Coordinates of C-alpha atoms and ligand atoms in Angstrom, one line a residue:
M1 CA -49.7 18.8 -6.2
I2 CA -48.4 19.3 -9.7
I3 CA -44.7 18.6 -9.3
R4 CA -43.9 15.1 -8.0
P5 CA -40.2 14.2 -8.4
R6 CA -41.1 10.6 -7.4
R7 CA -42.6 10.1 -10.9
L8 CA -39.1 9.7 -12.3
R9 CA -38.1 7.2 -9.5
K10 CA -40.8 4.7 -10.3
N11 CA -38.6 1.8 -11.5
E12 CA -35.1 1.0 -12.4
V13 CA -35.5 1.7 -16.1
I14 CA -36.5 5.3 -15.6
R15 CA -34.0 5.7 -12.8
N16 CA -31.2 4.4 -15.0
M17 CA -32.4 6.5 -17.9
I18 CA -32.0 9.8 -16.0
A19 CA -28.9 8.9 -14.0
E20 CA -26.5 11.8 -14.1
T21 CA -23.4 10.1 -13.0
A22 CA -21.5 7.0 -14.1
V23 CA -18.0 5.9 -13.1
N24 CA -15.9 4.9 -16.0
P25 CA -13.9 1.8 -15.2
D26 CA -11.1 3.0 -17.4
S27 CA -10.6 6.0 -15.1
L28 CA -9.7 3.9 -12.1
V29 CA -6.1 3.8 -11.0
Y30 CA -4.9 1.0 -8.8
P31 CA -2.1 1.9 -6.2
M32 CA 0.4 -0.9 -5.6
F33 CA 3.4 -1.3 -3.3
V34 CA 6.7 -3.0 -4.4
V35 CA 9.5 -4.2 -2.1
E36 CA 13.0 -5.6 -2.5
G37 CA 13.4 -9.4 -2.5
E38 CA 11.8 -12.4 -4.1
G39 CA 8.7 -14.4 -3.5
I40 CA 7.2 -11.8 -1.2
K41 CA 3.4 -11.2 -1.1
E42 CA 2.8 -9.7 2.3
E43 CA -0.6 -8.5 3.3
I44 CA -0.6 -5.0 4.9
A45 CA -2.1 -5.4 8.4
S46 CA -4.1 -2.2 8.3
M47 CA -5.2 -2.6 4.7
P48 CA -6.9 -6.0 4.2
N49 CA -6.3 -7.4 0.8
Q50 CA -3.6 -5.0 -0.1
F51 CA 0.0 -6.3 -0.3
R52 CA 3.6 -5.5 -0.5
F53 CA 4.9 -7.4 -3.5
S54 CA 8.4 -8.3 -4.6
I55 CA 8.9 -7.7 -8.4
D56 CA 8.4 -11.4 -9.3
E57 CA 5.1 -11.4 -7.3
I58 CA 3.8 -8.1 -8.6
L59 CA 4.2 -9.5 -12.2
K60 CA 2.0 -12.5 -11.2
E61 CA -0.5 -10.3 -9.5
L62 CA -0.7 -8.0 -12.6
E63 CA -1.6 -10.9 -14.8
S64 CA -4.9 -11.2 -13.0
C65 CA -5.4 -7.4 -12.7
V66 CA -4.9 -6.9 -16.4
A67 CA -7.2 -9.8 -17.2
I68 CA -10.1 -8.2 -15.3
G69 CA -9.5 -4.7 -16.8
V70 CA -7.1 -2.8 -14.7
K71 CA -5.6 -0.3 -17.1
S72 CA -3.4 1.7 -14.9
I73 CA -1.4 1.4 -11.6
L74 CA 0.2 3.9 -9.3
L75 CA 3.4 2.4 -8.1
F76 CA 5.1 3.0 -4.6
G77 CA 8.5 1.7 -3.8
I78 CA 9.7 0.5 -0.4
P79 CA 13.5 0.4 -0.5
N80 CA 15.9 -1.5 1.8
H81 CA 18.2 1.3 2.1
K82 CA 17.2 4.7 3.5
D83 CA 19.5 7.7 4.1
E84 CA 19.5 11.5 4.6
I85 CA 19.5 12.2 0.8
A86 CA 17.1 9.6 -0.3
S87 CA 19.7 8.1 -2.6
S88 CA 17.7 5.0 -3.5
A89 CA 14.8 7.2 -4.8
Y90 CA 16.8 8.2 -7.9
D91 CA 19.0 5.2 -8.2
K92 CA 18.8 3.6 -11.7
N93 CA 18.6 0.3 -10.0
G94 CA 16.2 1.4 -7.2
I95 CA 13.2 -0.7 -6.4
V96 CA 10.7 1.4 -8.4
Q97 CA 13.1 1.7 -11.4
R98 CA 13.6 -2.0 -11.6
A99 CA 9.9 -2.7 -11.0
V100 CA 8.9 -0.3 -13.8
R101 CA 11.3 -1.9 -16.3
A102 CA 10.0 -5.4 -15.4
I103 CA 6.3 -4.4 -15.5
K104 CA 6.6 -2.5 -18.8
S105 CA 8.5 -5.2 -20.5
K106 CA 5.8 -7.8 -19.5
F107 CA 2.8 -5.5 -19.8
P108 CA 3.6 -2.8 -22.3
A109 CA 0.0 -1.6 -22.5
L110 CA -0.5 -1.2 -18.8
Y111 CA -0.2 2.5 -17.9
V112 CA 2.3 2.8 -15.2
I113 CA 2.3 6.0 -13.0
T114 CA 5.0 6.4 -10.4
D115 CA 4.6 8.2 -7.1
V116 CA 7.4 10.7 -6.8
C117 CA 8.3 11.4 -3.2
L118 CA 11.3 11.0 -0.9
C119 CA 9.6 10.0 2.4
E120 CA 9.9 6.3 1.8
Y121 CA 13.6 6.8 1.0
M122 CA 14.7 9.1 3.8
S123 CA 16.0 7.8 7.1
H124 CA 13.8 10.3 8.9
G125 CA 10.6 9.7 6.9
H126 CA 10.1 13.3 5.7
C127 CA 9.4 14.3 2.1
G128 CA 12.6 16.3 1.6
I129 CA 16.1 17.2 2.9
I130 CA 16.1 18.3 6.5
K131 CA 17.7 21.5 7.6
D132 CA 17.3 23.0 11.1
G133 CA 14.5 20.6 11.9
D134 CA 12.3 21.3 8.9
V135 CA 12.2 20.3 5.2
D136 CA 14.3 22.6 3.1
N137 CA 12.3 23.3 0.0
D138 CA 14.7 24.3 -2.8
P139 CA 17.4 21.6 -2.4
S140 CA 14.7 19.0 -2.2
L141 CA 13.4 20.0 -5.7
E142 CA 16.6 18.7 -7.4
L143 CA 16.2 15.3 -5.8
L144 CA 12.5 15.2 -6.8
A145 CA 13.4 16.1 -10.4
K146 CA 16.2 13.5 -10.5
T147 CA 13.8 10.9 -9.1
S148 CA 11.2 11.8 -11.8
L149 CA 13.7 11.5 -14.5
S150 CA 14.9 8.1 -13.3
H151 CA 11.3 6.9 -13.3
A152 CA 10.8 8.2 -16.9
E153 CA 14.0 6.6 -18.0
A154 CA 12.9 3.3 -16.5
G155 CA 9.7 3.5 -18.7
A156 CA 7.1 5.2 -16.4
D157 CA 4.2 6.5 -18.5
M158 CA 3.5 9.3 -16.0
V159 CA 5.0 10.7 -12.9
A160 CA 3.0 11.9 -9.8
P161 CA 4.9 14.1 -7.3
S162 CA 3.2 13.8 -3.9
D163 CA 5.8 15.8 -1.8
M164 CA 4.0 19.3 -1.7
M165 CA 7.2 21.2 -2.1
D166 CA 6.7 24.7 -3.7
G167 CA 7.8 24.8 -7.3
R168 CA 8.3 21.0 -7.8
V169 CA 6.1 20.7 -10.9
A170 CA 8.2 23.3 -12.7
A171 CA 11.4 21.7 -11.5
I172 CA 10.3 18.3 -12.7
R173 CA 9.0 19.6 -16.0
E174 CA 12.3 21.3 -16.7
M175 CA 14.3 18.2 -15.9
L176 CA 12.1 15.9 -18.0
D177 CA 12.2 18.3 -21.0
A178 CA 15.9 18.8 -20.8
N179 CA 16.4 15.0 -21.1
G180 CA 14.0 14.1 -23.9
F181 CA 10.9 13.4 -21.9
S182 CA 8.8 16.3 -22.9
N183 CA 5.9 13.9 -23.6
T184 CA 5.9 12.4 -20.1
P185 CA 2.9 13.9 -18.3
I186 CA 2.9 15.1 -14.6
M187 CA 0.0 14.3 -12.4
A188 CA 0.5 16.7 -9.5
Y189 CA -0.8 16.0 -6.0
S190 CA -1.9 19.6 -5.9
A191 CA -4.2 20.0 -3.0
K192 CA -2.7 17.4 -0.7
F193 CA -3.8 17.9 2.9
A194 CA -1.9 17.0 6.1
S195 CA -4.4 14.3 6.8
A196 CA -4.8 11.5 9.4
F197 CA -6.4 9.5 6.6
Y198 CA -2.9 8.5 5.5
G199 CA -2.2 6.4 8.6
P200 CA -2.5 2.9 7.1
F201 CA -0.4 3.9 4.1
R202 CA 2.4 4.9 6.3
D203 CA 2.3 1.4 7.8
A204 CA 2.3 0.0 4.3
A205 CA 5.1 2.1 3.0
D206 CA 7.1 2.5 6.2
S207 CA 7.1 6.2 5.6
A208 CA 5.9 7.8 8.9
P209 CA 8.0 10.8 9.9
H210 CA 10.3 10.0 12.8
F211 CA 9.9 13.4 14.3
G212 CA 7.3 16.1 14.0
N213 CA 4.6 15.9 11.2
R214 CA 4.1 17.0 7.6
K215 CA 2.2 20.2 8.4
S216 CA 4.9 22.5 7.2
Y217 CA 4.5 21.2 3.7
Q218 CA 1.1 19.5 3.3
M219 CA -1.9 21.7 3.6
D220 CA -3.9 22.6 6.6
V221 CA -7.2 20.7 6.5
R222 CA -9.1 23.8 7.5
N223 CA -8.2 25.6 4.2
G224 CA -10.3 25.4 1.0
R225 CA -9.2 28.6 -0.7
E226 CA -5.6 27.8 -0.2
A227 CA -6.2 24.5 -2.0
L228 CA -7.3 26.4 -5.1
H229 CA -4.2 28.5 -4.9
E230 CA -2.1 25.3 -4.9
V231 CA -4.1 24.0 -7.9
E232 CA -3.6 27.3 -9.8
L233 CA 0.2 27.3 -9.1
D234 CA 0.5 23.7 -10.4
L235 CA -1.5 24.6 -13.5
E236 CA 0.9 27.5 -14.2
E237 CA 3.9 25.3 -13.6
G238 CA 2.6 22.9 -16.3
A239 CA 0.8 20.1 -14.4
D240 CA -1.1 17.9 -16.9
I241 CA -3.4 16.6 -14.2
V242 CA -4.2 18.0 -10.8
M243 CA -5.2 16.0 -7.8
V244 CA -7.1 16.4 -4.6
K245 CA -6.2 14.2 -1.7
P246 CA -7.8 12.7 0.4
G247 CA -11.2 12.4 -1.2
L248 CA -14.2 11.8 1.0
A249 CA -13.6 14.5 3.5
F250 CA -12.6 17.0 0.8
L251 CA -15.4 16.7 -1.8
D252 CA -15.9 20.5 -1.6
V253 CA -12.3 21.1 -2.6
L254 CA -12.7 18.5 -5.4
R255 CA -15.8 20.2 -6.7
Q256 CA -14.2 23.7 -6.6
T257 CA -11.0 22.3 -8.3
A258 CA -13.1 20.7 -11.1
E259 CA -14.7 24.2 -11.6
I260 CA -11.4 26.0 -12.1
S261 CA -9.2 23.4 -13.7
N262 CA -8.8 23.2 -17.5
V263 CA -7.0 19.9 -17.2
P264 CA -8.3 16.6 -15.9
V265 CA -8.8 16.3 -12.2
A266 CA -7.9 13.2 -10.1
V267 CA -8.9 12.3 -6.6
Y268 CA -7.1 9.9 -4.3
N269 CA -9.4 7.7 -2.3
V270 CA -6.7 7.2 0.3
S271 CA -5.7 4.4 2.6
G272 CA -7.7 5.5 5.7
E273 CA -10.8 5.7 3.6
Y274 CA -10.2 2.2 2.3
S275 CA -9.4 0.7 5.7
M276 CA -12.5 2.3 7.3
V277 CA -14.8 0.6 4.7
K278 CA -13.0 -2.7 5.2
A279 CA -13.2 -2.6 9.0
A280 CA -16.9 -1.7 9.1
A281 CA -17.5 -4.4 6.5
K282 CA -15.7 -7.0 8.6
M283 CA -17.8 -6.1 11.5
G284 CA -20.9 -6.7 9.4
W285 CA -22.0 -3.1 9.9
I286 CA -22.3 -1.9 6.3
D287 CA -23.1 -3.3 2.8
E288 CA -19.5 -3.1 1.6
N289 CA -20.2 -3.2 -2.2
A290 CA -22.9 -0.6 -2.0
I291 CA -20.6 1.7 0.1
I292 CA -17.7 1.4 -2.3
R293 CA -20.0 2.2 -5.2
E294 CA -21.5 5.1 -3.4
N295 CA -18.1 6.5 -2.6
L296 CA -16.9 6.3 -6.2
I297 CA -20.0 7.9 -7.4
A298 CA -19.5 10.7 -4.9
F299 CA -16.1 11.4 -6.4
K300 CA -17.4 11.4 -9.9
R301 CA -20.4 13.6 -9.0
A302 CA -18.0 16.1 -7.2
G303 CA -16.0 16.4 -10.5
A304 CA -13.3 13.8 -10.5
D305 CA -12.2 12.5 -13.9
I306 CA -9.6 10.0 -12.5
I307 CA -10.2 8.0 -9.3
I308 CA -7.1 6.5 -7.6
T309 CA -8.4 3.7 -5.3
Y310 CA -7.3 0.6 -3.5
H311 CA -10.8 -0.7 -4.4
A312 CA -10.0 -0.7 -8.1
K313 CA -9.3 -4.4 -8.5
E314 CA -12.4 -5.6 -6.6
V315 CA -14.6 -3.0 -8.3
L316 CA -13.6 -4.4 -11.7
E317 CA -13.8 -8.0 -10.5
K318 CA -17.3 -7.6 -9.0
G319 CA -18.4 -5.3 -11.8
L320 CA -19.5 -2.6 -9.3
V321 CA -19.3 0.2 -11.8
Ligands
PBG401 C1 4.0 10.0 0.0 C2 2.6 9.6 -0.1 C3 1.6 9.4 0.9 C4 0.5 9.0 0.3 C5 0.7 9.0 -1.0 N1 2.0 9.4 -1.3 C6 1.8 9.5 2.4 C7 2.0 10.8 3.1 O1 2.0 11.9 2.4 O2 2.2 10.7 4.3 C8 -0.8 8.6 1.0 C9 -1.6 7.6 0.3 C10 -2.7 6.9 1.1 O3 -2.9 7.2 2.3 O4 -3.3 6.1 0.6 N2 4.2 11.3 0.4

């Protein structure tokens, strides 16, 4: 035998020397939930160690996050008021807008990305205006664009539309540019699948649809080629970053997206992926830290530049990457 790959696996020094993949801690984005009220830090039952914070509490929490090296958060709002036109999504004094102002004034260097969607703000829990029992695409675009603008005005560093309406990147770009925010980037949830892996998030954000499902706007999990079409459209419409979501069950799509994209690629390690790791760890069935690390490496190896993950804080705290 001449060729023996095991020669380069002999010890840790040589293994580290030839390691192809490393996760950059600065590429981790930490998703967080903010609610109305004061003094609230409520653990999300299906997502151990993730919380709904009121603004005063999120400021306290961010103190420790920033201290351990969290550079960026993805913010989700849970409003008190929901209606048929998602009016608190684009209210200047909505929960996200107030939270962003408070966060940016206390932590100007923290990079704040806002999730732009309407489902948390709609009484029916869908991601757009309902007409004849389905989400009506084009009228929803205006609300998404208005919401993005209100986030930018509040001081958001980047907006991230997660609704999967056709044409929303262009609509948001146009609205931002017309109002002096041509330098605010858009991270598009481009290949977002209608996935059961979002289950725990919908508990967390109280955003489950009250009738039907999201399959008429989010992608069919069986389709890979269609995901690339979505990515191409978002690139044409001016997306600054494209995203694949969920991550683990869609690594093939992530790899293909990384191959065709000429902008950075993000992956969302979603709630269900997080909760499964936490549940198995709690049962004592897996080595939690090793699994988290392996998952993050898988995203990186598949081509992700940015990893959005609920594990971000613990990864930095424990020095897992
Ligand atoms: C809003 C939104 C969802 C997630 C991110 N933005 C839920 C959904 O589409 O139903 C899921 C995130 C996660 O599961 O961690 N549309």
